Coordinates of C-alpha atoms in Angstrom, one line a residue:
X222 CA -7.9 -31.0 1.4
X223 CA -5.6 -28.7 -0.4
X224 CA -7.4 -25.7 -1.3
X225 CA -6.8 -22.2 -3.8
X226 CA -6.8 -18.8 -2.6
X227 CA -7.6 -15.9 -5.0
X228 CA -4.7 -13.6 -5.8
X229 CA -6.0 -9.9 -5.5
X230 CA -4.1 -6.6 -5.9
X231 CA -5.8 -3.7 -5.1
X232 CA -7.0 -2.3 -8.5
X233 CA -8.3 -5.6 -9.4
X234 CA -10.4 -6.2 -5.8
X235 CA -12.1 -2.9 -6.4
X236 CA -13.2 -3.5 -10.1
X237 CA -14.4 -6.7 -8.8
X238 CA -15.6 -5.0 -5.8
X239 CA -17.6 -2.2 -8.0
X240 CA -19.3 -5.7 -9.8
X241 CA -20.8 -6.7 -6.7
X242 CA -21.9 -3.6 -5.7
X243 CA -23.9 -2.9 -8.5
X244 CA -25.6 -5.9 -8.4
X245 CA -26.4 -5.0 -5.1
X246 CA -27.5 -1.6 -5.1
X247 CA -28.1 -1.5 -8.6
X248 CA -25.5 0.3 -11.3
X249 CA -27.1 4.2 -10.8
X250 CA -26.8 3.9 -7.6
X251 CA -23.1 3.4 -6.6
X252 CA -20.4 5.8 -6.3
X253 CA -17.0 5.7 -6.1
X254 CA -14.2 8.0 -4.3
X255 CA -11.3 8.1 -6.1
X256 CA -8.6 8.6 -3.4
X257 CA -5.4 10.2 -5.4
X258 CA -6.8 13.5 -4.8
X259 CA -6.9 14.3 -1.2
X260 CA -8.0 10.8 0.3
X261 CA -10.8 9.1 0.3
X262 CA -12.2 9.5 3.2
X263 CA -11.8 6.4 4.1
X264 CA -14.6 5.6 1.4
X265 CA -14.2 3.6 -2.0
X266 CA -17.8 3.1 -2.9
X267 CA -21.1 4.8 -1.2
X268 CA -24.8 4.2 -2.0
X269 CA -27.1 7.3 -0.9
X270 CA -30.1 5.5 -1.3
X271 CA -29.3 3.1 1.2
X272 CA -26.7 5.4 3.3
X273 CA -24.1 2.8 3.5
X274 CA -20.4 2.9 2.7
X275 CA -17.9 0.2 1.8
X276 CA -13.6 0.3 2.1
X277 CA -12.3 -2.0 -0.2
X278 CA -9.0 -4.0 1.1
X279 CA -7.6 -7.4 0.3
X280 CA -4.5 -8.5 2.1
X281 CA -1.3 -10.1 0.1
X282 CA -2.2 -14.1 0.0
X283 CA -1.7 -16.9 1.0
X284 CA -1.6 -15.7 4.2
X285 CA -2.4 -17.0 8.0
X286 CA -6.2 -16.3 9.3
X287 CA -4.4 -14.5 12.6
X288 CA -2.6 -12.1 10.3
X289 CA -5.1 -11.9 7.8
X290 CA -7.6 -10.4 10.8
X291 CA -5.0 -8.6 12.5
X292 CA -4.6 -6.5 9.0
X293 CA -8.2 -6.6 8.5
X294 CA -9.2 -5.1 12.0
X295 CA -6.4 -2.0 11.8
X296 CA -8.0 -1.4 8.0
X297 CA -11.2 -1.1 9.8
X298 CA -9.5 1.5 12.6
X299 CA -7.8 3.4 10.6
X300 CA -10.4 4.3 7.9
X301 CA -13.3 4.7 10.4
X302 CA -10.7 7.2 12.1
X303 CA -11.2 9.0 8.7
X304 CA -15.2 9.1 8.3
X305 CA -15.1 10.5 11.8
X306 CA -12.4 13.3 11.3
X307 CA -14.1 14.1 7.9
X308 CA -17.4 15.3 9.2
X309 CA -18.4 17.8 6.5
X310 CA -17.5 16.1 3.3
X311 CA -19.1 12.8 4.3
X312 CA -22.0 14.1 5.0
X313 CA -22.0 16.3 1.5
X314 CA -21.3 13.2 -0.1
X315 CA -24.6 11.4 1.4
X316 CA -26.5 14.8 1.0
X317 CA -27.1 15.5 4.3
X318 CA -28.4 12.2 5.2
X319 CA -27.1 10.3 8.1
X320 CA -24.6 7.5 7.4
X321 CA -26.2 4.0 8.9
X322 CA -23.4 1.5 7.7
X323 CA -19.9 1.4 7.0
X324 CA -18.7 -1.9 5.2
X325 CA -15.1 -3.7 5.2
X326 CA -15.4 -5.1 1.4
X327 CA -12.9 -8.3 1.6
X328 CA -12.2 -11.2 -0.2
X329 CA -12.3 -13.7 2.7
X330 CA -13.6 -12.9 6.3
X331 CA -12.4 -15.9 8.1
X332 CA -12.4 -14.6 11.7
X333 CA -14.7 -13.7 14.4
X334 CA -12.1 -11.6 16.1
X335 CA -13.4 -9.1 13.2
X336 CA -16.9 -9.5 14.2
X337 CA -16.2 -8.6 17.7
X338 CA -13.8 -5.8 16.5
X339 CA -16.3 -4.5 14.1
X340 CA -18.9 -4.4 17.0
X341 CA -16.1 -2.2 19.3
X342 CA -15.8 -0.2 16.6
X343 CA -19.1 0.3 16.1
X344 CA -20.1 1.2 19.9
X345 CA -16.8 3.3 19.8
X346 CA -18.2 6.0 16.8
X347 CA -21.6 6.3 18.1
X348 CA -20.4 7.3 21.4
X349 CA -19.3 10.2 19.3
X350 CA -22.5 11.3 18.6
X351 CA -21.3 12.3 15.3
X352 CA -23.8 14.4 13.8
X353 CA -22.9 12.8 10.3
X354 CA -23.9 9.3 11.8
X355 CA -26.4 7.8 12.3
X356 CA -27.6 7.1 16.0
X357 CA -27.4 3.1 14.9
X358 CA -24.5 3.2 13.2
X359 CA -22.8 0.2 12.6
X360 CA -19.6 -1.2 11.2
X361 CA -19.4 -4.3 9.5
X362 CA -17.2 -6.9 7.2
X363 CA -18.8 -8.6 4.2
X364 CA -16.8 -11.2 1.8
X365 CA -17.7 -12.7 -1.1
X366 CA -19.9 -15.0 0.8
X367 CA -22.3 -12.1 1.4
X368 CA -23.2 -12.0 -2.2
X369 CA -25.7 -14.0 -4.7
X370 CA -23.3 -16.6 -6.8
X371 CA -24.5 -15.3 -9.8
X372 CA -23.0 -12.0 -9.1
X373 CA -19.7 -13.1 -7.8
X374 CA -19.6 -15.2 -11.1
X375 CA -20.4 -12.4 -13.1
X376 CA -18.0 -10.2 -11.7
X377 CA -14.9 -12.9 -11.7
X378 CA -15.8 -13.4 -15.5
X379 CA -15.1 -9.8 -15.9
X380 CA -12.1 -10.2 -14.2
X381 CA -8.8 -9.0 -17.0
X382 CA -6.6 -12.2 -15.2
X383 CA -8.0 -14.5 -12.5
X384 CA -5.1 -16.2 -10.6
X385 CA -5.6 -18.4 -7.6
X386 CA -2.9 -19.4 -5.6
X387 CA -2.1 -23.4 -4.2
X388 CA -0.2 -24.3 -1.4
X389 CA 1.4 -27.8 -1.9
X390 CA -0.5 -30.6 -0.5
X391 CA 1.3 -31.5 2.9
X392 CA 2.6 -35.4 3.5
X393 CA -0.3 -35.9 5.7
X394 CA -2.8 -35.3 2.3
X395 CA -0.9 -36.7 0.2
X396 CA 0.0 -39.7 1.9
X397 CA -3.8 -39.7 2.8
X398 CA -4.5 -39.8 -0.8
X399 CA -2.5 -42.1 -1.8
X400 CA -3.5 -44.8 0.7
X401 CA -7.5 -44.2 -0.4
X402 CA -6.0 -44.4 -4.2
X403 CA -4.0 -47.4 -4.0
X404 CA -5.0 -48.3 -8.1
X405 CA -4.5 -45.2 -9.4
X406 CA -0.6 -44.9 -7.4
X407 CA 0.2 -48.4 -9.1
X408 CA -1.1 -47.2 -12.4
X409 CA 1.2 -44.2 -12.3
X410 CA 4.4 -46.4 -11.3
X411 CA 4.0 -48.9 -13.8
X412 CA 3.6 -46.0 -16.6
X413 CA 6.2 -43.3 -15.0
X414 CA 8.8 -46.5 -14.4
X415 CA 9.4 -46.2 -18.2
X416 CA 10.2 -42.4 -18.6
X417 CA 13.0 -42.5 -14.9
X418 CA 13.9 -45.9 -14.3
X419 CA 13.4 -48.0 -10.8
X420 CA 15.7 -45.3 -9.0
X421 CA 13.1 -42.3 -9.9
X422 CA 9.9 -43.6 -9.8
X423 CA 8.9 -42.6 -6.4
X424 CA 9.7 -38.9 -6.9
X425 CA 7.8 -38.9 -10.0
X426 CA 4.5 -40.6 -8.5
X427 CA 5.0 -38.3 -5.6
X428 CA 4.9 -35.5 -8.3
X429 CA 2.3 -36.9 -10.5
X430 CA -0.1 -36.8 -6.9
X431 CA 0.9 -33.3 -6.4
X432 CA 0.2 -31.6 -9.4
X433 CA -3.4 -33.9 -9.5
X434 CA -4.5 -32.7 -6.0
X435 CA -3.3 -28.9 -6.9
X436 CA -5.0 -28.5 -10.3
X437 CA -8.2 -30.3 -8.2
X438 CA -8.2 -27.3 -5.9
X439 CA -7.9 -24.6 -8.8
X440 CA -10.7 -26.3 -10.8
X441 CA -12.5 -26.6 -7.5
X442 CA -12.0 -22.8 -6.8
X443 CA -13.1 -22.1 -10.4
X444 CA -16.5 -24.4 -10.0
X445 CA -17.7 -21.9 -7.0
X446 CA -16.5 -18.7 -8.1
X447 CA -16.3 -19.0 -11.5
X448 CA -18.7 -21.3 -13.3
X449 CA -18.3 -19.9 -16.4
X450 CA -14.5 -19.9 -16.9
X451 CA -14.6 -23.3 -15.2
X452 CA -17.0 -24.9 -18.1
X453 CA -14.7 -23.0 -20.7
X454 CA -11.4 -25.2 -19.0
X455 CA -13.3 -28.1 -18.4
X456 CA -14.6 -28.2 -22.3
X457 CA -10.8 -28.0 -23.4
X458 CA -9.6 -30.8 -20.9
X459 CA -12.2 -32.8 -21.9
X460 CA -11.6 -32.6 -25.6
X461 CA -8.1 -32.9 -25.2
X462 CA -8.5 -36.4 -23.4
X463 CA -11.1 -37.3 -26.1
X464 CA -9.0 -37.2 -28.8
X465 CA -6.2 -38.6 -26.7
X466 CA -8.3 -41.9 -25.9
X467 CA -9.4 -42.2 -30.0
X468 CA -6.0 -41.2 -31.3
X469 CA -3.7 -41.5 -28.4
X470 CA -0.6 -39.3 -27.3
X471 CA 1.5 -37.4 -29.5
X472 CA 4.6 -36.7 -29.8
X473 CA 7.4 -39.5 -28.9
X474 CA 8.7 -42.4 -28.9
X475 CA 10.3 -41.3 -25.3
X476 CA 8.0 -40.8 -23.2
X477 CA 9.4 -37.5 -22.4
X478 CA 8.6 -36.2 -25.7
X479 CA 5.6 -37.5 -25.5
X480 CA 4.6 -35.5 -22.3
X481 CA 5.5 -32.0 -23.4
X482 CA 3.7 -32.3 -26.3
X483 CA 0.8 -33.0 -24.6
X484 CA 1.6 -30.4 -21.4
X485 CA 2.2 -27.9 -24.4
X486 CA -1.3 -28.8 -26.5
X487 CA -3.1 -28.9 -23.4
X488 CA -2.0 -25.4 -22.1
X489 CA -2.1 -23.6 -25.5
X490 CA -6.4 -25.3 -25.7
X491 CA -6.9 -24.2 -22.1
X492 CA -5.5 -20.6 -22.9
X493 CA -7.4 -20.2 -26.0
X494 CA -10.0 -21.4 -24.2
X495 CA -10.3 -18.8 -20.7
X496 CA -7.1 -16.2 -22.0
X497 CA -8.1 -14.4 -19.0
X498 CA -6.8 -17.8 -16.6
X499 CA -3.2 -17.0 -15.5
X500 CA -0.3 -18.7 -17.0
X501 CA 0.7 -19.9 -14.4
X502 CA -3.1 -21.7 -13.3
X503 CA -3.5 -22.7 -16.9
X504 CA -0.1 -25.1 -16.4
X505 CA -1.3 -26.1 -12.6
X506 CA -4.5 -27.3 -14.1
X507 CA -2.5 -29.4 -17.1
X508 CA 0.1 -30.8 -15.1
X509 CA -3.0 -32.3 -12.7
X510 CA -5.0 -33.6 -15.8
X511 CA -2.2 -35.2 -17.5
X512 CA -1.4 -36.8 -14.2
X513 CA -5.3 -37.7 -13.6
X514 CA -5.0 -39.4 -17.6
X515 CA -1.6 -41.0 -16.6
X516 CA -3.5 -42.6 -13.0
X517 CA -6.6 -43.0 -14.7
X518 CA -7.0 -43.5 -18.1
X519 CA -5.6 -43.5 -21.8
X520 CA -2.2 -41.8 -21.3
X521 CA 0.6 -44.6 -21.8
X522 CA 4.7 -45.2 -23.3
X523 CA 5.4 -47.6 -25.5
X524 CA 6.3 -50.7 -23.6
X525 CA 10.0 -50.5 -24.9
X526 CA 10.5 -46.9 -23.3
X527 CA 13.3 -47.0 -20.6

């Protein structure tokens, strides 16, 4: 089952970061350290009110789960190494209260080697007996998961760009695919046959599966975290293959021309559509519907087309 990853850079994980929070704590309640002045002491966001601090981090994807925790877990030493050393200004910060959480804010946390790191951690500080601390202090990693869909959906349809990245499908799923899809393969060879011939039929089908199982995992990715920008690309995929079964393609007679005018009318609906959807997803998505219309449904040549 291929699947998408969301694409973070910092900036953007801690805008999206700040959304979750508030719906959390509530808006009045969270604060934020800006760290170009002196550090942050080890702190992006802190909530008084419930004396709990979050670190904000997202590793480069796609990456492996080892290496994603192994990143993950020397975040969590490094910046607890901070909260420690920085006695008096954390505890300023929280007004003298005693800090009882400090929070890893990630986009995935795929590993219990992080749980059990978290809990060293945690066991670690409070044999400090930091006087800043509380006596059941504890560290922790939360993730997207942790939060009420509405409020992730909320927060990724504030989002400036949303970009997800796809791995290709391996052989395995795509020969899987194809064996549960045997209809659909032979609809795509008797329609791609007429735009490449015998001899490059095969790479085409093989690329026509492709793009349809990778633009399945971004729409799949946008159904869960984004519902809203998902109905917006959805609407526009759906109208385009509307007027394409009532009107059919445009564009032609080869059936080259014929598929960039579509790829091109379907990417400029999509963008109009969600223009906060990268460029790049916006093509994934219309390469795999054109290829679902070609397997499926009303996309066709002329019979003459060689």
């Amino acid at each position: 089952m291929v699947s998408a990853v969301q694409v973070w850079n910092h900036d953007d994980w801690e805008v999206f970061a700040l959304s979750l929070l508030q719906s959390r704590h509530g808006a009045l309640n969270v604060h934020k350290i800006p760290a170009a002045h002196k550090g942050d002491f080890g702190i992006d966001y802190y909530c008084t009110t419930e004396a709990v601090a979050y670190q904000c981090y997202a590793v480069q994807e796609p990456i492996d789960i080892a290496t994603r925790a192994d990143r993950q877990k020397k975040k969590i030493t490094t910046d607890l190494g901070k909260i420690v050393s920085n006695a008096n200004e954390v505890s300023k910060l929280f007004l003298g209260n005693q800090v009882k959480h400090w929070i890893l804010l990630a986009p995935l946390h795929d590993s219990k080697d992080v749980n059990l790191h978290c809990s060293n951690k945690t066991l670690e500080v409070r044999g400090n007996k930091c006087a800043h601390l509380d006596v059941y202090f504890e560290v922790g990693i939360h993730d997207q998961k942790s939060f009420a869909g509405d409020a992730v959906a909320a927060a990724m349809a504030a989002l400036v760009t949303v970009a997800l990245n796809v791995p290709v499908p391996t052989s395995e799923e795509m020969s899987q695919w194809k064996a549960g899809s045997p209809d659909l393969v032979a609809n795509a060879t008797h329609k791609l046959i007429k735009r490449t011939g015998a001899s490059g039929v095969q790479d085409a089908v093989a690329e026509a599966v492709r793009s349809f199982l990778q633009g399945n995992a971004i729409l799949d990715a946008l159904r869960t975290g984004s519902p809203d920008l998902h109905e917006k690309v959805m609407a526009a995929v759906t109208g385009r293959s509307r007027r394409l079964s009532l009107a059919g393609p445009q564009g032609g007679p080869e059936p080259g021309a014929i598929l960039n005018t579509e790829i091109d009318k379907l990417i400029a609906a999509i963008k109009a559509a969600a223009p906060n959807l990268s460029d790049d997803n916006a093509e994934q998505i219309v390469l795999g519907a054109v290829s679902d219309w070609i397997m499926r449904c009303p996309l066709d040549f002329p019979p003459n087309a060689a």
